[in-house]
mmCIF file with all atom_site columns, C-alpha atoms and ligand atoms in Angstrom:
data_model
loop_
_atom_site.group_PDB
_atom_site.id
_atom_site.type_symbol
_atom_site.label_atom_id
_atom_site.label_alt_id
_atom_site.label_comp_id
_atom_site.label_asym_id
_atom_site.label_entity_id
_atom_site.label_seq_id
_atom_site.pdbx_PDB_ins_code
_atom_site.Cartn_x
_atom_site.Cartn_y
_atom_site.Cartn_z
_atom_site.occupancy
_atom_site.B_iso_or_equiv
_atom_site.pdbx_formal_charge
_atom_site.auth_seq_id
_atom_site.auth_comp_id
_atom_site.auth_asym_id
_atom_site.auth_atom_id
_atom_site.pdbx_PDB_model_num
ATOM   1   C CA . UNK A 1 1   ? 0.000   0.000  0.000   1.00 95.00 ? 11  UNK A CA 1
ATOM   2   C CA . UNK A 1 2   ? 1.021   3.059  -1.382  1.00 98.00 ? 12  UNK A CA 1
ATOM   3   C CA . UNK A 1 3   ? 0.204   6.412  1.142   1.00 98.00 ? 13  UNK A CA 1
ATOM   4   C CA . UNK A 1 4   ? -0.270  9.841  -0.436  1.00 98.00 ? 14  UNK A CA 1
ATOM   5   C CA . UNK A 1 5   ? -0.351  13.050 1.666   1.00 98.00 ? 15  UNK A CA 1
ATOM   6   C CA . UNK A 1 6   ? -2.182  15.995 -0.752  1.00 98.00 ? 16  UNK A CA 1
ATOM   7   C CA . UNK A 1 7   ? -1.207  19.800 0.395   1.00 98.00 ? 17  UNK A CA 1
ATOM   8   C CA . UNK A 1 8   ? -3.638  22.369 -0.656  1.00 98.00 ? 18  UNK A CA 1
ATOM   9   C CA . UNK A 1 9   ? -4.111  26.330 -0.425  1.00 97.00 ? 19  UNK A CA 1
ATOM   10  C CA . UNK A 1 10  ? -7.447  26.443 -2.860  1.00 96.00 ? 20  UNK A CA 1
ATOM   11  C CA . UNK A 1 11  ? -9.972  25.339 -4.978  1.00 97.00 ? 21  UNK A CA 1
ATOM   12  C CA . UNK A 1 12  ? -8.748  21.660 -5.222  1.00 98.00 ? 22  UNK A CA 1
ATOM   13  C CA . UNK A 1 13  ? -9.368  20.567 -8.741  1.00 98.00 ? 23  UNK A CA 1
ATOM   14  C CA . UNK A 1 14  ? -6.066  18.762 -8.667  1.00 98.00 ? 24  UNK A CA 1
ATOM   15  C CA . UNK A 1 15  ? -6.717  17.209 -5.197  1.00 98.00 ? 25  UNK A CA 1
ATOM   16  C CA . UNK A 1 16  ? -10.264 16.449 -6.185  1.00 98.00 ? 26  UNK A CA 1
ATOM   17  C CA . UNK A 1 17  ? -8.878  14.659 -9.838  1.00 98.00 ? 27  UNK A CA 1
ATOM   18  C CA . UNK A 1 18  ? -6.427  12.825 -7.911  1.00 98.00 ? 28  UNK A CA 1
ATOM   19  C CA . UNK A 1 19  ? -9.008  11.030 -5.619  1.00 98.00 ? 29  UNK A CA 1
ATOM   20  C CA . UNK A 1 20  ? -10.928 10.149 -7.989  1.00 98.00 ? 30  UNK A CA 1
ATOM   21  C CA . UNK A 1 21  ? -7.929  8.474  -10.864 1.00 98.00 ? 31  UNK A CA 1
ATOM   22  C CA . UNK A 1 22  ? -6.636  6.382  -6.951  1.00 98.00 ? 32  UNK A CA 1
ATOM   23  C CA . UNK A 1 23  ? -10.357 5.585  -5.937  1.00 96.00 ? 33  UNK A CA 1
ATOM   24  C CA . UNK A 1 24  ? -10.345 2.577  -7.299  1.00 94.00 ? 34  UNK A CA 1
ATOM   25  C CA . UNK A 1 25  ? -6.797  1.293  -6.642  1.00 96.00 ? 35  UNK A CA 1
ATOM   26  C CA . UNK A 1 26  ? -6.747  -0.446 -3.681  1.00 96.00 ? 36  UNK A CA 1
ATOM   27  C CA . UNK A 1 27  ? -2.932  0.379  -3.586  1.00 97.00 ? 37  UNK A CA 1
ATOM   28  C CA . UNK A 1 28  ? -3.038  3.613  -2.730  1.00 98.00 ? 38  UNK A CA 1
ATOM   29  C CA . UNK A 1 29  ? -4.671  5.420  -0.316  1.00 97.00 ? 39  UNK A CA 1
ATOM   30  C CA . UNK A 1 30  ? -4.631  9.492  0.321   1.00 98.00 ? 40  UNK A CA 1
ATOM   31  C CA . UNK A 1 31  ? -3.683  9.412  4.355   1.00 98.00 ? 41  UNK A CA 1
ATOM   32  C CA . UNK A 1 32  ? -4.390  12.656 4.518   1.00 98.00 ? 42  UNK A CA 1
ATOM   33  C CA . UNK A 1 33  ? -5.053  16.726 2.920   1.00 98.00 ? 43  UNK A CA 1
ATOM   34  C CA . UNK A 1 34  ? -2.481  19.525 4.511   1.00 98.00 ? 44  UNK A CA 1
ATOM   35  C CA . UNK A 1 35  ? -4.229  22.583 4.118   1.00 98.00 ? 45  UNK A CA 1
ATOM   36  C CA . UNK A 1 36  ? -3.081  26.038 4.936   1.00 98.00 ? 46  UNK A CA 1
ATOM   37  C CA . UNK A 1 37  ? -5.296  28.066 4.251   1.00 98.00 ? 47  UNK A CA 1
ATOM   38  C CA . UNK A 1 38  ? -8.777  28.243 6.187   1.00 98.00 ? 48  UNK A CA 1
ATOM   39  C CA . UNK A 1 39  ? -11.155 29.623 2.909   1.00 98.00 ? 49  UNK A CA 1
ATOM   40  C CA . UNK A 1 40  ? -9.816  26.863 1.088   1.00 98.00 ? 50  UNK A CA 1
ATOM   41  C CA . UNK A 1 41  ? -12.639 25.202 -1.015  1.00 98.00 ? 51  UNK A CA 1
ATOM   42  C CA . UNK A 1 42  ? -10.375 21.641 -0.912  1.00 98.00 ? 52  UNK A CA 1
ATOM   43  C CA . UNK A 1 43  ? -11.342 21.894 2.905   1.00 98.00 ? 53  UNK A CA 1
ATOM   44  C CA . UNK A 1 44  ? -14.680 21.061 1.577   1.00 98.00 ? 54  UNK A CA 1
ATOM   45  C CA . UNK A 1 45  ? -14.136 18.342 -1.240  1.00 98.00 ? 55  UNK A CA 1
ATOM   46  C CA . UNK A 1 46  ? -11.618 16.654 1.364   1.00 98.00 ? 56  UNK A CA 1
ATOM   47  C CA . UNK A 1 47  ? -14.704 16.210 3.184   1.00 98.00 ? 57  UNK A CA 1
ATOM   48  C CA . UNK A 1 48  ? -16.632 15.134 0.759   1.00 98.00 ? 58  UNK A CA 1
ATOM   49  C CA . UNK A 1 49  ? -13.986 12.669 -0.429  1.00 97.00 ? 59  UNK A CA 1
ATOM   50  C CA . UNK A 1 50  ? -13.679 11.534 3.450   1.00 97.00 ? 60  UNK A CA 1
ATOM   51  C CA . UNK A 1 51  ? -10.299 12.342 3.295   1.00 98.00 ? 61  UNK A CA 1
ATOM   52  C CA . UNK A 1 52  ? -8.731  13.128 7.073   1.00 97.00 ? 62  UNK A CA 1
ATOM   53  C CA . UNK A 1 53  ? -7.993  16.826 6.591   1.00 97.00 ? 63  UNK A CA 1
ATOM   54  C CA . UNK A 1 54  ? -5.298  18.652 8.995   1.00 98.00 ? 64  UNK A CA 1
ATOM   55  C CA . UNK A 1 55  ? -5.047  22.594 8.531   1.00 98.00 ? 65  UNK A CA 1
ATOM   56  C CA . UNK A 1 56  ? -1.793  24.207 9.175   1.00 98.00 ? 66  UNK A CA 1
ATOM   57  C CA . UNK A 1 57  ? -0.626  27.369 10.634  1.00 97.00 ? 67  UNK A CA 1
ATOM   58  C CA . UNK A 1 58  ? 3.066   28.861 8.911   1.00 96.00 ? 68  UNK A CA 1
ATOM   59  C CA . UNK A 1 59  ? 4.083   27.852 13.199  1.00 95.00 ? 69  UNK A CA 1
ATOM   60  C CA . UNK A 1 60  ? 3.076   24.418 13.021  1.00 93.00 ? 70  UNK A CA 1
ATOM   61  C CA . UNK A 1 61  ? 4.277   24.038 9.106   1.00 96.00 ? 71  UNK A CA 1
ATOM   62  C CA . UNK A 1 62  ? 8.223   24.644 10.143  1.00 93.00 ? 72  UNK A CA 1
ATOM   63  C CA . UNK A 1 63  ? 7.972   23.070 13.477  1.00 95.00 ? 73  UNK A CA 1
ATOM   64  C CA . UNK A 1 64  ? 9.620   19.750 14.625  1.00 94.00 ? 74  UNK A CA 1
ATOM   65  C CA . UNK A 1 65  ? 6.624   17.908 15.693  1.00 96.00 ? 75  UNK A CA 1
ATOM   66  C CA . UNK A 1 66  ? 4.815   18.963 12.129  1.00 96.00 ? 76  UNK A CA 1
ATOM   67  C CA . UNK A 1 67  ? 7.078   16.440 10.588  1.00 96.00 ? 77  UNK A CA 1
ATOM   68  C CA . UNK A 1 68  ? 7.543   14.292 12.901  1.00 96.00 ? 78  UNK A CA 1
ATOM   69  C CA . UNK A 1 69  ? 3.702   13.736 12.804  1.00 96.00 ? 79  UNK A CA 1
ATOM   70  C CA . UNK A 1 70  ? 4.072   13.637 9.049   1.00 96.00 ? 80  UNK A CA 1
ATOM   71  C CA . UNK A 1 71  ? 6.277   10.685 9.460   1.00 96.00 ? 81  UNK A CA 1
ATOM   72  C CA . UNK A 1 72  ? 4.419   8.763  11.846  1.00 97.00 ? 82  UNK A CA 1
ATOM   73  C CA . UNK A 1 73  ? 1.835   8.401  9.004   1.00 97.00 ? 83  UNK A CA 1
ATOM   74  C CA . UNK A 1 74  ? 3.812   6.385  7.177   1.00 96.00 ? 84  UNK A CA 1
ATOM   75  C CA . UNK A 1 75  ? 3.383   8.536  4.029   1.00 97.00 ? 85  UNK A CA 1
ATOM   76  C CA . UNK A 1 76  ? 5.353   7.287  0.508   1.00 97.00 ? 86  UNK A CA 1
ATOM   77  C CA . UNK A 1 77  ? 4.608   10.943 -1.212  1.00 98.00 ? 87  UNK A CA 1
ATOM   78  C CA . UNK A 1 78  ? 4.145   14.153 -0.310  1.00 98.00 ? 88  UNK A CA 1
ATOM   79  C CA . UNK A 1 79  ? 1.970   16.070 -3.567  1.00 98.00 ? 89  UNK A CA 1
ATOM   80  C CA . UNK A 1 80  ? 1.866   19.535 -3.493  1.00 98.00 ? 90  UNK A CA 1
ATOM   81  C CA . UNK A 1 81  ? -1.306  20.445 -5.454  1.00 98.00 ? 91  UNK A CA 1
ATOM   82  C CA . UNK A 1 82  ? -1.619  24.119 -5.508  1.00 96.00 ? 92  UNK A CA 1
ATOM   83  C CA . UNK A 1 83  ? 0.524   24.500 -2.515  1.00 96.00 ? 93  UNK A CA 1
ATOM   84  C CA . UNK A 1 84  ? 1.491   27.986 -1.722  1.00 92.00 ? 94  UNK A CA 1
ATOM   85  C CA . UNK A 1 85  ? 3.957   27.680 0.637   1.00 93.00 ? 95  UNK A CA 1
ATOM   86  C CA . UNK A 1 86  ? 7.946   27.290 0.701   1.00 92.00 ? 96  UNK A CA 1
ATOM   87  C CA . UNK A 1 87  ? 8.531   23.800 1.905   1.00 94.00 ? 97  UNK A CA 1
ATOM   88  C CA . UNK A 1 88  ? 11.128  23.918 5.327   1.00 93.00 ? 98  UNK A CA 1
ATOM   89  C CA . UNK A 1 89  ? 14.262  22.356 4.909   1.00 93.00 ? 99  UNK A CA 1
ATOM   90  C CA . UNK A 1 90  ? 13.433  19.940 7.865   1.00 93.00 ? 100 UNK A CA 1
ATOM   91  C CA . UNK A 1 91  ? 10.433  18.387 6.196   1.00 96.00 ? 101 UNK A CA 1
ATOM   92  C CA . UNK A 1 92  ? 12.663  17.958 2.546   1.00 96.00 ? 102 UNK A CA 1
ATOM   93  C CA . UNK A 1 93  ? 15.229  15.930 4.483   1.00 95.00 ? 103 UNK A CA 1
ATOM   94  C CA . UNK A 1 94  ? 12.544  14.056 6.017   1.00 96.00 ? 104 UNK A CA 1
ATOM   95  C CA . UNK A 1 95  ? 11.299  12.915 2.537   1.00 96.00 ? 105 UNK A CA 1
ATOM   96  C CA . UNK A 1 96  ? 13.677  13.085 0.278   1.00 93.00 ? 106 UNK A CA 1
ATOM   97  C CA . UNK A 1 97  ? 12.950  12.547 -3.313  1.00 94.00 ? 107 UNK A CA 1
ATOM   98  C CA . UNK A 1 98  ? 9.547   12.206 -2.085  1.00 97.00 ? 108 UNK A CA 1
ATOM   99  C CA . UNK A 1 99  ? 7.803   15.344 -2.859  1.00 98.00 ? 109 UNK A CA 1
ATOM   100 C CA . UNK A 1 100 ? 6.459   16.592 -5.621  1.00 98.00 ? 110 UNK A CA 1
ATOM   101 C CA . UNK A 1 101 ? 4.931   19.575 -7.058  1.00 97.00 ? 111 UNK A CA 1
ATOM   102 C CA . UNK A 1 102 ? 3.200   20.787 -10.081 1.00 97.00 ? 112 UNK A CA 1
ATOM   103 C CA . UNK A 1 103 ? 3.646   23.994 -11.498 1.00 96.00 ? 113 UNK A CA 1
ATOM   104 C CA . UNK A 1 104 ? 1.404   25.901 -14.296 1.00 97.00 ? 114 UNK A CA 1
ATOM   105 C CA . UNK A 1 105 ? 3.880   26.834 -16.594 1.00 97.00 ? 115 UNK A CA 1
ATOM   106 C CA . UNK A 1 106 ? 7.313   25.232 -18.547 1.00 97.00 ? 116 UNK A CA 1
ATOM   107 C CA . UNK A 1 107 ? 10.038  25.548 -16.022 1.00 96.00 ? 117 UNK A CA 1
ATOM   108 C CA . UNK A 1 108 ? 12.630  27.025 -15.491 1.00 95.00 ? 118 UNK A CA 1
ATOM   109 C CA . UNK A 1 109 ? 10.964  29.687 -17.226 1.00 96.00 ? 119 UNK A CA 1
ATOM   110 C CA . UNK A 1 110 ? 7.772   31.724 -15.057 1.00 96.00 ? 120 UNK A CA 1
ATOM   111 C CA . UNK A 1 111 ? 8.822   29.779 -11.808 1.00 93.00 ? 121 UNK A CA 1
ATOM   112 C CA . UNK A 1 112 ? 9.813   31.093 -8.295  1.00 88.00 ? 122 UNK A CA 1
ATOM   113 C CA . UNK A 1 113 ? 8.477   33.340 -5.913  1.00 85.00 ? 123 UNK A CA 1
ATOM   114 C CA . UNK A 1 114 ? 5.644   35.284 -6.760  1.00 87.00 ? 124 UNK A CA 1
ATOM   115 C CA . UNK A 1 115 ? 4.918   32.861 -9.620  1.00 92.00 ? 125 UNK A CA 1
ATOM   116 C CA . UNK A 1 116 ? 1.512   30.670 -9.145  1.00 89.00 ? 126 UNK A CA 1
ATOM   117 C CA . UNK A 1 117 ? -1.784  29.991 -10.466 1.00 88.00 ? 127 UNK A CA 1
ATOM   118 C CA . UNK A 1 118 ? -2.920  33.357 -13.028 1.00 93.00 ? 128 UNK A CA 1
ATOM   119 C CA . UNK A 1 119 ? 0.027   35.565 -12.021 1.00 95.00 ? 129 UNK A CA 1
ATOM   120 C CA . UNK A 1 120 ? 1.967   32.436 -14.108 1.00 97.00 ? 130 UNK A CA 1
ATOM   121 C CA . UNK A 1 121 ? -0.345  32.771 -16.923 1.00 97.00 ? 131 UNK A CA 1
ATOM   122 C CA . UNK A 1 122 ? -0.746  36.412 -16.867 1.00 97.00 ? 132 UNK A CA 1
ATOM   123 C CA . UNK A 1 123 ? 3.047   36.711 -17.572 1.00 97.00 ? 133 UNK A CA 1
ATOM   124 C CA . UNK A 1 124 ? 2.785   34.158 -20.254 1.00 98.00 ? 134 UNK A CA 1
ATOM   125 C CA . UNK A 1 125 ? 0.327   35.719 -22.227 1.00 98.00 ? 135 UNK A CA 1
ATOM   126 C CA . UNK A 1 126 ? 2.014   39.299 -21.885 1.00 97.00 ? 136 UNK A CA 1
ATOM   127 C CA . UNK A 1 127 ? 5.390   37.675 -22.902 1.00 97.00 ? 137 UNK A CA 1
ATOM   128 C CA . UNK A 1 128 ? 3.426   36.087 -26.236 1.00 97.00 ? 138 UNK A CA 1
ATOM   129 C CA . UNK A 1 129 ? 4.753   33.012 -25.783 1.00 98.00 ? 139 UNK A CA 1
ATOM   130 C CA . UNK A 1 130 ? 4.049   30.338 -28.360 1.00 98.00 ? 140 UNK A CA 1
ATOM   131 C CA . UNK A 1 131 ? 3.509   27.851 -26.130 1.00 98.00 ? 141 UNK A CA 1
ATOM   132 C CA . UNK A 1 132 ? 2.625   26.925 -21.835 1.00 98.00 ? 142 UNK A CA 1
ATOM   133 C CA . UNK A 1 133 ? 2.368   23.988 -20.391 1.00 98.00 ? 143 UNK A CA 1
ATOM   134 C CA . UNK A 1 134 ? 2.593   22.400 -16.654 1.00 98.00 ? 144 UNK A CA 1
ATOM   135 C CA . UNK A 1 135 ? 5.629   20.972 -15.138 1.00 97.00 ? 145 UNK A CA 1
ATOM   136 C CA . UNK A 1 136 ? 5.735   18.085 -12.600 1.00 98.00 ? 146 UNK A CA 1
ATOM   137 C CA . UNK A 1 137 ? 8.843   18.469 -10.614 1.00 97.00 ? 147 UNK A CA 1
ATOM   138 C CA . UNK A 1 138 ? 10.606  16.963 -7.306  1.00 97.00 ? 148 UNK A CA 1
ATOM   139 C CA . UNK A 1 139 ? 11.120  19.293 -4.581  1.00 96.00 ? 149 UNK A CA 1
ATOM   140 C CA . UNK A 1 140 ? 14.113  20.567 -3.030  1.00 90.00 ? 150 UNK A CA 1
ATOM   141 C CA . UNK A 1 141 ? 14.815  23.475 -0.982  1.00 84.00 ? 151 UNK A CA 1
ATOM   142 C CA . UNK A 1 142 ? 14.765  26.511 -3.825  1.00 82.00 ? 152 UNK A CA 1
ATOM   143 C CA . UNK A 1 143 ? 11.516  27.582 -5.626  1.00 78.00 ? 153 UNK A CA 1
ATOM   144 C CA . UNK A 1 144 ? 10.522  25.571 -8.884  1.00 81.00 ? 154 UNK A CA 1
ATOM   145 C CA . UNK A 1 145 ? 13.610  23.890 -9.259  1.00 84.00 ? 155 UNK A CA 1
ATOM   146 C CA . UNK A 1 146 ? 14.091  20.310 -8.441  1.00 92.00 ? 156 UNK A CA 1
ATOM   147 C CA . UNK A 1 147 ? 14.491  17.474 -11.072 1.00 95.00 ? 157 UNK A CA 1
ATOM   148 C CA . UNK A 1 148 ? 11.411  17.280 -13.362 1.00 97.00 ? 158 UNK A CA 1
ATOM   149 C CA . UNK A 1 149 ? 9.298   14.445 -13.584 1.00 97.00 ? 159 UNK A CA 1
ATOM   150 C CA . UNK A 1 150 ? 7.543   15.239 -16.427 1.00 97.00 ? 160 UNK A CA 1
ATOM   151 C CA . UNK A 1 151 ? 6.212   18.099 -18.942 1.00 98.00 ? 161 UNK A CA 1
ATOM   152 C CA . UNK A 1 152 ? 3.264   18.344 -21.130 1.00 98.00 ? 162 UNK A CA 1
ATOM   153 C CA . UNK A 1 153 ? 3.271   21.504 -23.762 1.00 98.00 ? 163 UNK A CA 1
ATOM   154 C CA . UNK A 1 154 ? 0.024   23.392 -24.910 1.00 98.00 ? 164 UNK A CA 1
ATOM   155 C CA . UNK A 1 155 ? -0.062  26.231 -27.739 1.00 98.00 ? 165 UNK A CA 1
ATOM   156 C CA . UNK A 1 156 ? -0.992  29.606 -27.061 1.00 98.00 ? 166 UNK A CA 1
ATOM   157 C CA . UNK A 1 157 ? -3.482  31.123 -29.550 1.00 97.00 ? 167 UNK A CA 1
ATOM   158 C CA . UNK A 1 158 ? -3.293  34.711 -31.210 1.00 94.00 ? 168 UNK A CA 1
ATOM   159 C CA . UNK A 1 159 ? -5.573  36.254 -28.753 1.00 95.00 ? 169 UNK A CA 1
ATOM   160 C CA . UNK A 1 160 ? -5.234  34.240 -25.709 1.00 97.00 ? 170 UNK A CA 1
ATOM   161 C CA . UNK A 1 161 ? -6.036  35.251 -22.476 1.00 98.00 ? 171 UNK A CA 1
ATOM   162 C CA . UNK A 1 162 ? -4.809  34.539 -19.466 1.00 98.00 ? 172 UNK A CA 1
ATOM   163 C CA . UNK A 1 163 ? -8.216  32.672 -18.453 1.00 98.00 ? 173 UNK A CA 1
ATOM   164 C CA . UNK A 1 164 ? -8.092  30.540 -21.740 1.00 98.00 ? 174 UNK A CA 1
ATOM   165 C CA . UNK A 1 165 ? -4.974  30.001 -21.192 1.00 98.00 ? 175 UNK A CA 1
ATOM   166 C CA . UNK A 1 166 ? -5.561  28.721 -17.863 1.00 97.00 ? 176 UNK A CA 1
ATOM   167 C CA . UNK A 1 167 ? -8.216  26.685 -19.085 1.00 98.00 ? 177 UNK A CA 1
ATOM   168 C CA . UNK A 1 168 ? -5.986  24.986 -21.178 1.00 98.00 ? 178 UNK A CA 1
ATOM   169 C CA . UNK A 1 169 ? -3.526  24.126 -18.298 1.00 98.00 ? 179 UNK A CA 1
ATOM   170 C CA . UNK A 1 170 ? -6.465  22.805 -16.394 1.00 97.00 ? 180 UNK A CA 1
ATOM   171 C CA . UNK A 1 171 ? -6.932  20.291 -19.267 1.00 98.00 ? 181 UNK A CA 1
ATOM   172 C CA . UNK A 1 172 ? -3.546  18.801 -18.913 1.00 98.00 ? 182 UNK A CA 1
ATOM   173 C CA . UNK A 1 173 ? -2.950  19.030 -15.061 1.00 98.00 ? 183 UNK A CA 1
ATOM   174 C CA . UNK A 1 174 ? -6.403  16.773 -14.895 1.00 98.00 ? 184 UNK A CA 1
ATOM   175 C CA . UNK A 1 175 ? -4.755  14.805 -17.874 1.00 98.00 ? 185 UNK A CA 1
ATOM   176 C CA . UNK A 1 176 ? -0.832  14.682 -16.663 1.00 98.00 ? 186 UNK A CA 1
ATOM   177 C CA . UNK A 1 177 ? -1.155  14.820 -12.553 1.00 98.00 ? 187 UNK A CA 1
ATOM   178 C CA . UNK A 1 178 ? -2.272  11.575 -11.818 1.00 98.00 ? 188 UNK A CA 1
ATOM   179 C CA . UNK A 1 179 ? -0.285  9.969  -14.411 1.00 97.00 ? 189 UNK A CA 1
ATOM   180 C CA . UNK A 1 180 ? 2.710   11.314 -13.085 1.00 98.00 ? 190 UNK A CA 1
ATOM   181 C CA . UNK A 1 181 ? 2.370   10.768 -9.023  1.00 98.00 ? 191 UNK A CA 1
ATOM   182 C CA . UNK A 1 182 ? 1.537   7.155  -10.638 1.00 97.00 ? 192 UNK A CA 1
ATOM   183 C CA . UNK A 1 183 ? 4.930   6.592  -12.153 1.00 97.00 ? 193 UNK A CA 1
ATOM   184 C CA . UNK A 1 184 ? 6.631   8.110  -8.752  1.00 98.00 ? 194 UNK A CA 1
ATOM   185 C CA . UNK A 1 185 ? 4.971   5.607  -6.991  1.00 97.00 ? 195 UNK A CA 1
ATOM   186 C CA . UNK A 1 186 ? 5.974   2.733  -8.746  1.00 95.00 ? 196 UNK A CA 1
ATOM   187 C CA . UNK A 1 187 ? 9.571   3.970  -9.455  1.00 94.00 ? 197 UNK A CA 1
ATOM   188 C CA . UNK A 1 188 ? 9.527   4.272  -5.834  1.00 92.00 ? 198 UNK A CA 1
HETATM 189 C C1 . LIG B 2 .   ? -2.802  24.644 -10.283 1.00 78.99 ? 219 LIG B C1 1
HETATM 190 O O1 . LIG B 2 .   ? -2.936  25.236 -11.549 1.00 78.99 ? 219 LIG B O1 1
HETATM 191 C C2 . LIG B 2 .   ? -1.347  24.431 -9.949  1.00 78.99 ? 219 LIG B C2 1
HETATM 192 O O2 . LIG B 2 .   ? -0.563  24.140 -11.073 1.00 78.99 ? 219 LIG B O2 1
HETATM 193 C C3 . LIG B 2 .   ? -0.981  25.780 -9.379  1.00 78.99 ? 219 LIG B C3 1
HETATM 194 O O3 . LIG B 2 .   ? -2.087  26.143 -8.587  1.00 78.99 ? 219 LIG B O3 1
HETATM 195 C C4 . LIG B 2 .   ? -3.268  25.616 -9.198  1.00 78.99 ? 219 LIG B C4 1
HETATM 196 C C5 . LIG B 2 .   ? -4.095  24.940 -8.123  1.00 78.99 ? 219 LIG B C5 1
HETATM 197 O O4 . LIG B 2 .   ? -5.367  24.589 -8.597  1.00 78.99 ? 219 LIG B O4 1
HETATM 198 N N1 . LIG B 2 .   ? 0.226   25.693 -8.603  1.00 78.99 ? 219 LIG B N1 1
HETATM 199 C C6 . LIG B 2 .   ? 1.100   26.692 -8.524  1.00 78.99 ? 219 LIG B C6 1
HETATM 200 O O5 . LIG B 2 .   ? 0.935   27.771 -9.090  1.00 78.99 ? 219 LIG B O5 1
HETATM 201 C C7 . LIG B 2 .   ? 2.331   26.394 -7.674  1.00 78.99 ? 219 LIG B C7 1
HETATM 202 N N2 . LIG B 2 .   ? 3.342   27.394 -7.878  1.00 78.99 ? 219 LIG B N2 1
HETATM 203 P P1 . LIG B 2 .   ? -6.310  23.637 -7.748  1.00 78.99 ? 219 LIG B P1 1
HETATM 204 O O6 . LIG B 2 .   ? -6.342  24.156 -6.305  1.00 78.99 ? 219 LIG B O6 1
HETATM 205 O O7 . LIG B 2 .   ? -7.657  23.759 -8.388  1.00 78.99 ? 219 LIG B O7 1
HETATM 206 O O8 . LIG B 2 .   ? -5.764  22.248 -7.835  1.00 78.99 ? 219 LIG B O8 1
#
């Protein structure tokens, strides 16, 4: 048995899609949803999923026993799905090679701080780039820029916008996620 831990900040499409491609494998099992932020609507589809939920304050996140409690669950992978948060170094050396991210955009280009969800696409779209796509990547202890896992690539049209364009990254993180934490899991 194979024992995901999902961190959230928002709506939870991701988290939501990734449920429901591991609902029917009986080896693996979501332990549990991080969430740190309390207007999250994941808090609601974790319920909804009956998936144990734990909500996080930035204290708790860097703390000792945070991790320690994280490891007494016996988790495989940590997946950050729309996680806005800078991972602490304690928790990476906890887990290493076992978290992932996934990130709106082709890295290394439109990564880092201050990059996520539209601000990513915004910047693509005012940069006319011919093409976006998402970027599955481990996690180390700088923004965006662990080894990537994998990469899918989506054209931009002449008169894109920013919410087409993240309409189009949508597609392919419901596509590509799942796919991806699947192939961690049994390279694992
Ligand atoms: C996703 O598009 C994900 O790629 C992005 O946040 C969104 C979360 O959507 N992540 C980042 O920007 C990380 N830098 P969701 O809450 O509906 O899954």
């Amino acid at each position: 048995m194979k024992r995901l831990s999902i961190f959230v900040s928002g709506n939870g499409t991701n988290l939501q899609r990734i449920a429901e491609y591991f609902s029917d494998n009986p080896t693996v099992e979501i332990a549990n949803v991080v969430c740190n932020n309390p207007k999250a609507y994941s808090i609601e589809r974790a319920k909804n999923l009956g998936i144990p939920m734990r909500m996080i304050t930035k204290a708790d996140f860097s703390s000792e026993a945070f991790t320690k409690e994280m490891q007494s669950l016996d988790i495989d992978l940590i997946v950050l799905a729309g996680f806005l948060w800078k991972i602490p170094e304690s928790l990476i050396k906890a887990f290493p090679n076992r978290i992932i991210n996934i990130h709106p955009a082709l890295l290394p280009k439109y990564g880092g701080k201050g990059f996520y969800g539209e601000h990513v696409h915004e910047a693509v779209v005012a940069a006319k780039e011919p093409f976006s796509g998402i970027t599955v990547h481990y996690v180390n202890e700088l923004y965006d820029s662990g080894e990537i896992i994998l990469q899918a690539h989506v054209a931009l049209d002449k008169n894109e916008t920013p919410d087409s364009l993240a309409a189009k990254i949508h597609k392919l993180e419901q596509a590509y996620f799942p796919v991806a934490i699947e192939q961690v899991l049994s390279d694992q």
